[in-house]
PDB file of C-alpha atoms and ligand atoms in Angstrom:
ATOM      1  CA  UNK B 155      -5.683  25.997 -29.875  1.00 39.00           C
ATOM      2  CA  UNK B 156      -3.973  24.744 -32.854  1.00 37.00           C
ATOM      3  CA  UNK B 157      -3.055  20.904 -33.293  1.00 39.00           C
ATOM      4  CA  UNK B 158       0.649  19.844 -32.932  1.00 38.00           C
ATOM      5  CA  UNK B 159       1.686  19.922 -36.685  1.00 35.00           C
ATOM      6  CA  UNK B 160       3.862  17.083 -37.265  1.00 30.00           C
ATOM      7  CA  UNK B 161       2.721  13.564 -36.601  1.00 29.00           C
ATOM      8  CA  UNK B 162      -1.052  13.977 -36.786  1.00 29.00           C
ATOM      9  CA  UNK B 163      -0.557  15.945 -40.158  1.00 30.00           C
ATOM     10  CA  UNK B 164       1.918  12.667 -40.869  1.00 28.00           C
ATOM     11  CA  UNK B 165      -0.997  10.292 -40.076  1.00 30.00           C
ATOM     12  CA  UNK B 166      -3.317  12.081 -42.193  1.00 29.00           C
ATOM     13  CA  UNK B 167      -1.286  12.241 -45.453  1.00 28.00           C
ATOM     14  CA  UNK B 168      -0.054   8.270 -44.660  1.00 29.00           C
ATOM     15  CA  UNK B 169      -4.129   7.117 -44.475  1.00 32.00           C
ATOM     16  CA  UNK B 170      -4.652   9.038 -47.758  1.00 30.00           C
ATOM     17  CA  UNK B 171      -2.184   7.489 -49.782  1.00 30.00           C
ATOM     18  CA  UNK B 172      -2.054   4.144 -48.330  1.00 32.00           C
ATOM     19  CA  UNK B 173      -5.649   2.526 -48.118  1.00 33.00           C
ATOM     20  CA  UNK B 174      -5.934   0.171 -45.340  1.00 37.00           C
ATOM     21  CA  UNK B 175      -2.669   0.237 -43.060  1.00 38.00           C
ATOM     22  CA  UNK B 176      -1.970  -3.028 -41.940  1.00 39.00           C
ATOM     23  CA  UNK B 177       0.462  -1.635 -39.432  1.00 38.00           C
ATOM     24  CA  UNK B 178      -0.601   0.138 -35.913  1.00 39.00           C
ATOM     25  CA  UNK B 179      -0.404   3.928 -35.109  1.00 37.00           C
ATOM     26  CA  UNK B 180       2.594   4.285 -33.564  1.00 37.00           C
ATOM     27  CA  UNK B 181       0.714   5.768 -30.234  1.00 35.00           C
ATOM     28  CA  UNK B 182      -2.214   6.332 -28.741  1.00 36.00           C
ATOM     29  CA  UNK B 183      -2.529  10.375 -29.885  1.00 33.00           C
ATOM     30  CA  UNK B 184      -2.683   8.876 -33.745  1.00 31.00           C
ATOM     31  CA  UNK B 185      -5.891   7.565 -32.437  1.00 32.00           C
ATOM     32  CA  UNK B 186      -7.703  10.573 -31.738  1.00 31.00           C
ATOM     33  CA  UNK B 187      -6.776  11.905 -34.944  1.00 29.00           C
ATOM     34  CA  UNK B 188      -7.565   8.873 -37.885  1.00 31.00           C
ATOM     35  CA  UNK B 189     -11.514   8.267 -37.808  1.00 34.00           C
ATOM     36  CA  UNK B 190     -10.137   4.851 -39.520  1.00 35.00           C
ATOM     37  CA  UNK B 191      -8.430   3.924 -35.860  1.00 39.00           C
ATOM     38  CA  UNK B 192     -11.946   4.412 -33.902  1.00 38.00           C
ATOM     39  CA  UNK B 193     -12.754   0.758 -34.340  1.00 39.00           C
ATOM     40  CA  UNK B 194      -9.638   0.263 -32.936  1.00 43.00           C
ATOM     41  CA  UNK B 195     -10.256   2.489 -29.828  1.00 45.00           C
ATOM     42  CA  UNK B 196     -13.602   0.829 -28.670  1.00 44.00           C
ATOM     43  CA  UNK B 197     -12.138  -2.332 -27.987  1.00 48.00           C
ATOM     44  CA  UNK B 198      -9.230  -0.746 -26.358  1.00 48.00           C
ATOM     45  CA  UNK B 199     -11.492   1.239 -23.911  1.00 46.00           C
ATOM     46  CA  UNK B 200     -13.755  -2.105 -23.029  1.00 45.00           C
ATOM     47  CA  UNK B 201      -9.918  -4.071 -22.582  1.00 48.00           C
ATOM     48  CA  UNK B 202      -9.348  -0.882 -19.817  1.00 49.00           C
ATOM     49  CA  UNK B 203     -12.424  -1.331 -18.637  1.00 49.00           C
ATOM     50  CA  UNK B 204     -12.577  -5.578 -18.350  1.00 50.00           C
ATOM     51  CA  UNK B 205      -8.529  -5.045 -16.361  1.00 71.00           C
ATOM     52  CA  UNK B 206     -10.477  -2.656 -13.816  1.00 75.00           C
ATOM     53  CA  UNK B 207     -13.191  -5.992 -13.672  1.00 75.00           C
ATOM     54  CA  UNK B 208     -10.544  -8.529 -13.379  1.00 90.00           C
ATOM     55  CA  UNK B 209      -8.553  -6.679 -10.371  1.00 95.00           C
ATOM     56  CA  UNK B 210     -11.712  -6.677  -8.349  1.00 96.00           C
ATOM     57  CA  UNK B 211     -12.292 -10.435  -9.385  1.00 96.00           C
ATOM     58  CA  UNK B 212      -8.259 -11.368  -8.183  1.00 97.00           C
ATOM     59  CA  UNK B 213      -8.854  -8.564  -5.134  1.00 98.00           C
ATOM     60  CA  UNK B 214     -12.012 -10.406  -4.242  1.00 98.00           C
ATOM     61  CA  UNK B 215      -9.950 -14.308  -4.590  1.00 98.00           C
ATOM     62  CA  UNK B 216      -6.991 -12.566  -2.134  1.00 98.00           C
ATOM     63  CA  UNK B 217      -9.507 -11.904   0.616  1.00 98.00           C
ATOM     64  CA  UNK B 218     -10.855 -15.618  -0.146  1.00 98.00           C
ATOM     65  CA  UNK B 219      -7.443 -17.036   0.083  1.00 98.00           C
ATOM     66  CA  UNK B 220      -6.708 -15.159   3.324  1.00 98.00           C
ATOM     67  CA  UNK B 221      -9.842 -16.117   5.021  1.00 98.00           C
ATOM     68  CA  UNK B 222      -8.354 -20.094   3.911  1.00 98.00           C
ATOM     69  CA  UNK B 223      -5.486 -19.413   5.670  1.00 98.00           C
ATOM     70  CA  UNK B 224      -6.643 -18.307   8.906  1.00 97.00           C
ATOM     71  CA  UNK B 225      -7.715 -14.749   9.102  1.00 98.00           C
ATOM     72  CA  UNK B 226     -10.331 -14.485  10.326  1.00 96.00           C
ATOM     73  CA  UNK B 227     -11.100 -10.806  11.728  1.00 97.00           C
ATOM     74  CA  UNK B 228     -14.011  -9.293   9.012  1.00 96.00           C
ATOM     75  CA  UNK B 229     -12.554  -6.117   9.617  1.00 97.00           C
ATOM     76  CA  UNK B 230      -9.212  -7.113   8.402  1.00 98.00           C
ATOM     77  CA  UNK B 231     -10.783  -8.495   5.738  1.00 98.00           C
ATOM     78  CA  UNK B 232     -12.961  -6.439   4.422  1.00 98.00           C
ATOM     79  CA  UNK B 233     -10.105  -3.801   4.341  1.00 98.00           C
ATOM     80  CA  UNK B 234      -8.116  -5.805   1.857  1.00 98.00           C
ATOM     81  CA  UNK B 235     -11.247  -6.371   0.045  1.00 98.00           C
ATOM     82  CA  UNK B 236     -11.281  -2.654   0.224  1.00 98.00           C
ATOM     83  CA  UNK B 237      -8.224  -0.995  -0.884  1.00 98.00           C
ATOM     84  CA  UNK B 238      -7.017  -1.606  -4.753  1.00 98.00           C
ATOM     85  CA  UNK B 239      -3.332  -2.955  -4.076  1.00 98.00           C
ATOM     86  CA  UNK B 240      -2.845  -2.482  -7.591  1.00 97.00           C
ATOM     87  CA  UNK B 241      -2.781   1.003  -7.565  1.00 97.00           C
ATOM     88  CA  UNK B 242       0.088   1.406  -5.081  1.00 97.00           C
ATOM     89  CA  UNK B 243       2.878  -0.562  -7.417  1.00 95.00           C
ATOM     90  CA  UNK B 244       4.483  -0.036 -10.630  1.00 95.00           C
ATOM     91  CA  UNK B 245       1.765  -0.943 -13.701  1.00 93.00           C
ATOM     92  CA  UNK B 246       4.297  -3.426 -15.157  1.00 94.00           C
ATOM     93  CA  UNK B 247       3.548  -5.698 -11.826  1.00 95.00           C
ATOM     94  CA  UNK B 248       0.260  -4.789 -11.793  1.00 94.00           C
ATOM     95  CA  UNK B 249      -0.610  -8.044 -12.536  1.00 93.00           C
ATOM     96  CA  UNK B 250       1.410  -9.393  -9.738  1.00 96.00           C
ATOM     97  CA  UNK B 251      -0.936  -6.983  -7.244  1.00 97.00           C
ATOM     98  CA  UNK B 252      -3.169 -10.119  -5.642  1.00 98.00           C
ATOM     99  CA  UNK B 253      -0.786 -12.752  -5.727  1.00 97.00           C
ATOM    100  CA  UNK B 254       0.265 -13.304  -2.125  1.00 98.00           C
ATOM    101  CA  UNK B 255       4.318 -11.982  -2.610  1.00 97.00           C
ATOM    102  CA  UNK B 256       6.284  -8.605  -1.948  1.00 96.00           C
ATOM    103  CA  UNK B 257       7.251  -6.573  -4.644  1.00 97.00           C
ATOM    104  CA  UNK B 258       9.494  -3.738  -4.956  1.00 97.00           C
ATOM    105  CA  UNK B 259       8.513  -0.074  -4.960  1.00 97.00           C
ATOM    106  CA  UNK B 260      11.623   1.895  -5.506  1.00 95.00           C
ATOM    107  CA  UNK B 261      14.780   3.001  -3.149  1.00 96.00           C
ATOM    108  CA  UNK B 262      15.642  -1.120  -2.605  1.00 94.00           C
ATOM    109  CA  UNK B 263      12.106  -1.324  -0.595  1.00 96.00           C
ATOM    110  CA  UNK B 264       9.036  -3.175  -0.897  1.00 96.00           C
ATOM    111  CA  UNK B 265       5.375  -3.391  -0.250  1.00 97.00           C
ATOM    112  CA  UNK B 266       4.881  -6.314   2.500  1.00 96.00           C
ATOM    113  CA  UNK B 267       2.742  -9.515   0.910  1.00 97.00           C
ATOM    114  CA  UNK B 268      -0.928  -9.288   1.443  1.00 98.00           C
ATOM    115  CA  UNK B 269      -0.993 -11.870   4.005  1.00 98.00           C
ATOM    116  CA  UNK B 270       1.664 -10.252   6.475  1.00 98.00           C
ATOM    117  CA  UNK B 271      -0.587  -7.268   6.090  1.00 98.00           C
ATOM    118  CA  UNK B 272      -3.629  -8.891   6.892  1.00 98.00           C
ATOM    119  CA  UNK B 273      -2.061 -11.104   9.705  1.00 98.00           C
ATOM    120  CA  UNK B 274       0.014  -7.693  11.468  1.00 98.00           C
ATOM    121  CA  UNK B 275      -3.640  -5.817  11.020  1.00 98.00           C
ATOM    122  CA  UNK B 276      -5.354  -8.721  13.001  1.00 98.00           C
ATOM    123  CA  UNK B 277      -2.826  -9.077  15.748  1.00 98.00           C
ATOM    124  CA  UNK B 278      -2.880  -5.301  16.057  1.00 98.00           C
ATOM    125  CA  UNK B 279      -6.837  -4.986  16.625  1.00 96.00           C
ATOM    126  CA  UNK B 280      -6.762  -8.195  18.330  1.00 95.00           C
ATOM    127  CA  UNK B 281      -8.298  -6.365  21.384  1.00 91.00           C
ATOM    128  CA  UNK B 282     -11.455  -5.000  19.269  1.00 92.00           C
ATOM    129  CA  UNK B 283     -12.660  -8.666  19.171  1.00 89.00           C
ATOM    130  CA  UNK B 284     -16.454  -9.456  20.030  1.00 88.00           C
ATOM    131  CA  UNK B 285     -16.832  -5.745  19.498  1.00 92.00           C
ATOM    132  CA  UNK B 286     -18.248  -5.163  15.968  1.00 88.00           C
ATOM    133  CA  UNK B 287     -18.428  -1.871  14.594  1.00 89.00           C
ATOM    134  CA  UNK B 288     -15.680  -0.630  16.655  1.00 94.00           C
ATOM    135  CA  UNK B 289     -12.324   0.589  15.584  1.00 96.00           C
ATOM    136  CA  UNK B 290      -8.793   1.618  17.422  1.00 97.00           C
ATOM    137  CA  UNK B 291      -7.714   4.624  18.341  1.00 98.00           C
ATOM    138  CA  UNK B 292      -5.034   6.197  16.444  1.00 98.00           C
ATOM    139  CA  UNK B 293      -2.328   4.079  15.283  1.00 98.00           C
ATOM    140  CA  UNK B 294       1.046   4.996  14.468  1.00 98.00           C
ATOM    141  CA  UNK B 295       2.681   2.900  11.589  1.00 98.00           C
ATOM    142  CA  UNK B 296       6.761   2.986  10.956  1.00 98.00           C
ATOM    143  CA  UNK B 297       8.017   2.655   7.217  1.00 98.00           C
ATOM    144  CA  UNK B 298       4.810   4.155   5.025  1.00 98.00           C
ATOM    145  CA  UNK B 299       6.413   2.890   2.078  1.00 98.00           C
ATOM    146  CA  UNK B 300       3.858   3.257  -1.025  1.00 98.00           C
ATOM    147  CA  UNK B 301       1.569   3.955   1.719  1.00 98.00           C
ATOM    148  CA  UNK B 302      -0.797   0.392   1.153  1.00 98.00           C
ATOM    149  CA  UNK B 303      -0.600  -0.451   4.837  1.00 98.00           C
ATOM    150  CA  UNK B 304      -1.379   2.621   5.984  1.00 98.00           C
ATOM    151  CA  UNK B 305      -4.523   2.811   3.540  1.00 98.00           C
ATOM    152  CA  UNK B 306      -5.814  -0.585   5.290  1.00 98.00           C
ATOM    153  CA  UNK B 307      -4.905   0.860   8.477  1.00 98.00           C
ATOM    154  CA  UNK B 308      -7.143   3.480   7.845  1.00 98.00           C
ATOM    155  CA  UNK B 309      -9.956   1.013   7.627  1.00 98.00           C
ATOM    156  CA  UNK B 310      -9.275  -0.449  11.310  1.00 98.00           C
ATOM    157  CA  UNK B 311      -8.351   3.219  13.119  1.00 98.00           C
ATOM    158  CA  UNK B 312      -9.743   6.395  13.586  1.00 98.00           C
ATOM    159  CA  UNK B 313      -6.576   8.304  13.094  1.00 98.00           C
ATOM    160  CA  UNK B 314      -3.394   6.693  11.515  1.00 98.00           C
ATOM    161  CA  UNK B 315      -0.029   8.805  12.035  1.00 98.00           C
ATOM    162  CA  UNK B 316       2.743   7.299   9.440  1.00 98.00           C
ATOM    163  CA  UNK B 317       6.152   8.073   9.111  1.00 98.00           C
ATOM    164  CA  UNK B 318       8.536   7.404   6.495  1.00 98.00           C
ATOM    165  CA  UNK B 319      12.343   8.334   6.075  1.00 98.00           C
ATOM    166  CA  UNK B 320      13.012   8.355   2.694  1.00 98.00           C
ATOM    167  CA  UNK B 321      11.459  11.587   0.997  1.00 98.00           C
ATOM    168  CA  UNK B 322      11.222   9.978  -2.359  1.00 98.00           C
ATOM    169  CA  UNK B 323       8.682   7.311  -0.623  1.00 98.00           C
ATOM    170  CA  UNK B 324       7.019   9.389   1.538  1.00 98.00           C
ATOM    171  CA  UNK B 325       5.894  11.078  -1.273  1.00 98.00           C
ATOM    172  CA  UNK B 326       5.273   8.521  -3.279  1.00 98.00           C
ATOM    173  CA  UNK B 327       2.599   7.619  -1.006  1.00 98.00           C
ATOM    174  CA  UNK B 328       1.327  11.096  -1.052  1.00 98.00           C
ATOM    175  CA  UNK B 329       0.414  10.734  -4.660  1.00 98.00           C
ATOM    176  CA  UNK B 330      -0.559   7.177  -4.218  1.00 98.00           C
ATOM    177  CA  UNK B 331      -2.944   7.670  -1.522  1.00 98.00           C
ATOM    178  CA  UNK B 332      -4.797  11.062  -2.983  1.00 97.00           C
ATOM    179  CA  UNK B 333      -6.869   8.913  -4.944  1.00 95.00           C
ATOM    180  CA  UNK B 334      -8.603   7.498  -1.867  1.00 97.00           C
ATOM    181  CA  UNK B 335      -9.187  10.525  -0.096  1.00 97.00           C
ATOM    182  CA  UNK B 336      -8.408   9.280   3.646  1.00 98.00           C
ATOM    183  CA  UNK B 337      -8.739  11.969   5.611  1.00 98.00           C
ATOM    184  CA  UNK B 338      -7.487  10.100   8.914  1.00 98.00           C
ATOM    185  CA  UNK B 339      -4.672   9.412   7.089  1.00 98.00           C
ATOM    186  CA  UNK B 340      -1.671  11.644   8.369  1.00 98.00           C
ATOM    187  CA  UNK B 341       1.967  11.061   6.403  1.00 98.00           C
ATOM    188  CA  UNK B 342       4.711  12.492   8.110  1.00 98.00           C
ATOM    189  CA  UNK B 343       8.659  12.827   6.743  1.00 98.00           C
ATOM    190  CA  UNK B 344      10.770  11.742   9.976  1.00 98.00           C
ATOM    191  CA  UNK B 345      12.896   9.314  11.332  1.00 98.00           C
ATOM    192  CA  UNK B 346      10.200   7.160  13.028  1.00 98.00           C
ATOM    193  CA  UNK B 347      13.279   5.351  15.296  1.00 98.00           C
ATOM    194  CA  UNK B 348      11.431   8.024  17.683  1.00 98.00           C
ATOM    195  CA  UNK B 349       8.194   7.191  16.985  1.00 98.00           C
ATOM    196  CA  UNK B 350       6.045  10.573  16.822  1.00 98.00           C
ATOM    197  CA  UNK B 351       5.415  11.985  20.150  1.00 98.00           C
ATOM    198  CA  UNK B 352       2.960  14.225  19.181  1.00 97.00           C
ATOM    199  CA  UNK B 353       0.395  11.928  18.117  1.00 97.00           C
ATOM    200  CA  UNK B 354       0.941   9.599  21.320  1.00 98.00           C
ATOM    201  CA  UNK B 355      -0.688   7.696  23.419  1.00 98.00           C
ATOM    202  CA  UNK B 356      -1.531   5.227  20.693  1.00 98.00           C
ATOM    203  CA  UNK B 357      -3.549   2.187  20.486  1.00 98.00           C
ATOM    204  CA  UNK B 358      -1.663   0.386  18.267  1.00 98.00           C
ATOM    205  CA  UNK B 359       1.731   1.171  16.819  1.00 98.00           C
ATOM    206  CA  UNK B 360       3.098  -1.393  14.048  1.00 98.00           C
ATOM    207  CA  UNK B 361       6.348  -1.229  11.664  1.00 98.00           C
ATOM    208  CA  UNK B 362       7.169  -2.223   8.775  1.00 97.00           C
ATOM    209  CA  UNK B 363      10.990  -2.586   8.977  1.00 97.00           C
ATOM    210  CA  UNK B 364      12.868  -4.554  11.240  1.00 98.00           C
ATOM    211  CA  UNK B 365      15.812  -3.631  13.491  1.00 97.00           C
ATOM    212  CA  UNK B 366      17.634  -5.553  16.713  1.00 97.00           C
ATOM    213  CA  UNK B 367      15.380  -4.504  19.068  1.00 97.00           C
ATOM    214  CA  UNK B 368      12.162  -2.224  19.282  1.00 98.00           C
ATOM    215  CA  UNK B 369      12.897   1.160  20.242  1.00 98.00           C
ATOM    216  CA  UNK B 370      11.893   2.568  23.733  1.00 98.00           C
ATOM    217  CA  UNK B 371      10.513   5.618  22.161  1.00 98.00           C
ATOM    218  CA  UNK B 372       7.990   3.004  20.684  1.00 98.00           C
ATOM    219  CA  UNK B 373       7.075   1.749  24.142  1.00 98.00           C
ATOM    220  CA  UNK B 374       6.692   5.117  25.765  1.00 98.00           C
ATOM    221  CA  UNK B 375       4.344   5.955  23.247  1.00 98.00           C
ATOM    222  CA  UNK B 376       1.920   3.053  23.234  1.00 98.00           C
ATOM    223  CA  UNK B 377      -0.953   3.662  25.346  1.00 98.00           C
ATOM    224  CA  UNK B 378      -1.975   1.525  28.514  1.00 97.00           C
ATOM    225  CA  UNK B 379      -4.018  -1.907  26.863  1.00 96.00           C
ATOM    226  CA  UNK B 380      -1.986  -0.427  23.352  1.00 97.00           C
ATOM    227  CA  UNK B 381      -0.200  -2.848  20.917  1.00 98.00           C
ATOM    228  CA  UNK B 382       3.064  -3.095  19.208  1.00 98.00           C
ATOM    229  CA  UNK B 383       3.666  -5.107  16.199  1.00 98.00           C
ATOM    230  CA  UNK B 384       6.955  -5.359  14.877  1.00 98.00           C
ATOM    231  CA  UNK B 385       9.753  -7.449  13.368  1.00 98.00           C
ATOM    232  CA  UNK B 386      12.535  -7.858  15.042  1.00 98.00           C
ATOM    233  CA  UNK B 387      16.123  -9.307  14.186  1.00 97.00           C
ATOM    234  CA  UNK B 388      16.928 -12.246  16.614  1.00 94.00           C
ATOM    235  CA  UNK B 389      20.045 -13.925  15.830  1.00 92.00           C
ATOM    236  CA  UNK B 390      20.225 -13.724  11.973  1.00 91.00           C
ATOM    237  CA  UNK B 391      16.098 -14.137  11.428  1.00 96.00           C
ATOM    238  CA  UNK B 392      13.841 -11.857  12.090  1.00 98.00           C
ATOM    239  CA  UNK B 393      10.610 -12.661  13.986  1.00 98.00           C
ATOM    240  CA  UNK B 394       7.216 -10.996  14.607  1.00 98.00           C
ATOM    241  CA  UNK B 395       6.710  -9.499  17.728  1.00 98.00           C
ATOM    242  CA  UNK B 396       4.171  -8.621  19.441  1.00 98.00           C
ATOM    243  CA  UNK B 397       4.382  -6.204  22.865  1.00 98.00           C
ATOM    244  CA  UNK B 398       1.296  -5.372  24.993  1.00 98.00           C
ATOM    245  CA  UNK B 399       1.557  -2.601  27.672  1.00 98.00           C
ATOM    246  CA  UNK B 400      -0.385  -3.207  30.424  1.00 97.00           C
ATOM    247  CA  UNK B 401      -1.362  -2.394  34.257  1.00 96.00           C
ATOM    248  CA  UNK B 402       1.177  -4.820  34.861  1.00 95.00           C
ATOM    249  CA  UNK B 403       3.512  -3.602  32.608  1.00 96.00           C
ATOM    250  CA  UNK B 404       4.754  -5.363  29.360  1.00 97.00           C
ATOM    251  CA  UNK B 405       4.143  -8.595  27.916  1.00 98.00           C
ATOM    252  CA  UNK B 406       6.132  -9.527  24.949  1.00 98.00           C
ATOM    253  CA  UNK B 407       5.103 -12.305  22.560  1.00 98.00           C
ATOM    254  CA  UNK B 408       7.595 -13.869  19.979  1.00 98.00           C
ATOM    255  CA  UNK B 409       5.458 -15.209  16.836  1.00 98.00           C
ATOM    256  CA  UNK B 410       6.673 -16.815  13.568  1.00 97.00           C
ATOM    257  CA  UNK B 411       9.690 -15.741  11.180  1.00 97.00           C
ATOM    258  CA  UNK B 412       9.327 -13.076   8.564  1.00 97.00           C
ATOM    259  CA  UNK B 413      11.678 -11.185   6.236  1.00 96.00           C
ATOM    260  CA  UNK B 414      11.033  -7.027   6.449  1.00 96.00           C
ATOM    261  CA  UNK B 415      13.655  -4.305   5.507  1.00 96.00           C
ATOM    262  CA  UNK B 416      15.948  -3.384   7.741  1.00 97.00           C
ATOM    263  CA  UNK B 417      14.660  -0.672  10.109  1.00 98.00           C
ATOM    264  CA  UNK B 418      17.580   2.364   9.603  1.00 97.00           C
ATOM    265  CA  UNK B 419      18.026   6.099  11.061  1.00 95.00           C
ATOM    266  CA  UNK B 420      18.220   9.408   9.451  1.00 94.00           C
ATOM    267  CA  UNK B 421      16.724  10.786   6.805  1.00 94.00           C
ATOM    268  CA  UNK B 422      17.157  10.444   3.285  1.00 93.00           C
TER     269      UNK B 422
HETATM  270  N1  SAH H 212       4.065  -0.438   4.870  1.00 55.87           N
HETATM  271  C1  SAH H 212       4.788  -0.286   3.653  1.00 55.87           C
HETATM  272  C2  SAH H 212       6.005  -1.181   3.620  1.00 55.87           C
HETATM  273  C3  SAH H 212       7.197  -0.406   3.211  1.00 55.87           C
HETATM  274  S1  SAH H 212       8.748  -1.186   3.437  1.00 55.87           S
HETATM  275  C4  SAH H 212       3.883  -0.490   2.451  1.00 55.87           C
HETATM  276  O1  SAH H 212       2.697  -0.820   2.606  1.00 55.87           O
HETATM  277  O2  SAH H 212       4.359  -0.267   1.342  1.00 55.87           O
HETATM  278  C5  SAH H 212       9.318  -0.426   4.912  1.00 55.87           C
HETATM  279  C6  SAH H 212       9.589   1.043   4.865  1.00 55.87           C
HETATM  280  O3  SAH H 212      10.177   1.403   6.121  1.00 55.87           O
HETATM  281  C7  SAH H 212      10.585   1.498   3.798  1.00 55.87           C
HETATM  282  O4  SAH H 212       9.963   2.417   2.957  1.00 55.87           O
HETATM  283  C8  SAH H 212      11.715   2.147   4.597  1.00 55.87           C
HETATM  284  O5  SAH H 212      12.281   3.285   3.991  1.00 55.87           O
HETATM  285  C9  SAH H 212      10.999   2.519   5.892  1.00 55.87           C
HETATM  286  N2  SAH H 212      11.859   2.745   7.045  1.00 55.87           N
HETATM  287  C10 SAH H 212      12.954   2.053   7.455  1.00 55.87           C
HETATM  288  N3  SAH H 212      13.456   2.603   8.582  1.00 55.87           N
HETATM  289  C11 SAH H 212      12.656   3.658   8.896  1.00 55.87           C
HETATM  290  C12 SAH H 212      12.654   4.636   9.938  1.00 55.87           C
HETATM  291  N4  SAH H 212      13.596   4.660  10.892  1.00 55.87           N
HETATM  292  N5  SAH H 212      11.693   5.572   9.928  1.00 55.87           N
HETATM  293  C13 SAH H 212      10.730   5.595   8.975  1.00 55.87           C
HETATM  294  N6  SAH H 212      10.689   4.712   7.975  1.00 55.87           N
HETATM  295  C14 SAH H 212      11.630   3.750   7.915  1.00 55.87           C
END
């Protein structure tokens, strides 16, 4: 295969008539093609190389901080010790990954902060408590998003069914998520106002978006001694919620405020 003619041969003839170029290669092919740029290149790999370091280092202080704020299941935890949040947002807020905020991932939505992750996660295997080792059933999560909760739902689940309606996302998370090779992972296109039936009974069914009241499809779905978690509008706030279905039927908990999308229908 040849070279591309123009701007390596451009390089070449610029480091032969001007000695020592002060100035940088304009990108990083000039690199691979000026021996005089290799000192340049070692440093850059170890920089690549010390960012991968320092994400486990702030990864590793997030799961710290959330243990100081009161989680407390070691599951939950070591799932966001687990999955790299940095590699499910845009690289220029890469830096932003382990600080404890939202942050936007395209089509006006955003990835939920680490610690409303962590805390929805907790109430949702709330019932695996003084069981180590074990996990839930399959789960069924609303709003995949760039697919980050549905990675650390993978940790806590055998199977995890998630549905997003906007195509763009959905797949989105597709490429985000290859990396990780979950195979219990299961990303479905749909409107997930009606849940997916085909995956159902679930153990735990949790959303991401927030609408004025949780659907029944949602309820139907949920197995007996399953969990919702959702937000859900009450007034102008929206607040967690948190619905068991039981022998006796269904006990609905109303937890602290939060701020989620809003939960629409359709596809787009
Ligand atoms: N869990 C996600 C958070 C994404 S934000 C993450 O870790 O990134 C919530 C998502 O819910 C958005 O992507 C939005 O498009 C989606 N959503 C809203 N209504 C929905 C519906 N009816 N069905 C499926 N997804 C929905």
């Amino acid at each position: 295969m040849t070279r591309k003619p123009t701007f390596p041969a451009e390089i070449t003839g610029l480091r032969r008539t001007v000695p020592a170029p002060a100035k940088p290669a304009a990108g990083p092919v000039a690199k691979s093609f000026a021996p005089a740029r290799l000192e340049t290149a070692r440093p850059v790999a170890a920089q690549v190389q010390a960012t991968g370091l320092d994400f486990n280092a702030h990864r590793a202080r997030m799961v710290q901080r959330l243990a100081g704020g009161g989680i407390g299941e070691a599951r939950v935890l070591r799932a966001m010790g687990a999955v790299e949040r940095h590699r499910f947002i845009d690289t220029a807020l890469a830096t932003q990954a382990y600080e404890d905020t939202s942050l936007p991932i395209g089509l006006a939505q955003t990835i939920s902060k680490p610690s409303v992750v962590a805390r929805m996660a907790e109430l949702l295997c709330a019932s695996l408590a003084g069981q180590p080792g074990q996990r839930l059933g399959r789960v069924l999560e609303i709003g995949t998003g760039c697919g980050y909760q549905a990675a650390i739902l993978s940790h806590l689940a055998t199977e995890v069914y998630s549905i997003e309606r906007l195509k763009a996302l959905h797949e989105k998370a597709r490429d985000n998520l290859r990396h990780f090779r979950l195979p219990n992972v299961h990303l479905l296109l749909g409107d997930g106002m009606a849940g997916f039936a085909q995956g159902a009974p679930y153990a735990g069914i949790i959303a991401a978006a927030g609408g004025q009241s949780v659907p029944t499809a949602w309820i139907d779905q949920l197995a007996l001694g399953g969990r919702l978690v959702a937000p859900v509008l009450r007034g102008e706030q929206q607040a967690l919620v948190v619905i068991d279905k039981g022998l006796q039927g269904i006990t609905q908990t109303v937890l602290e405020a939060v701020h989620f999308v809003p939960l629409k229908s359709g596809l787009a």
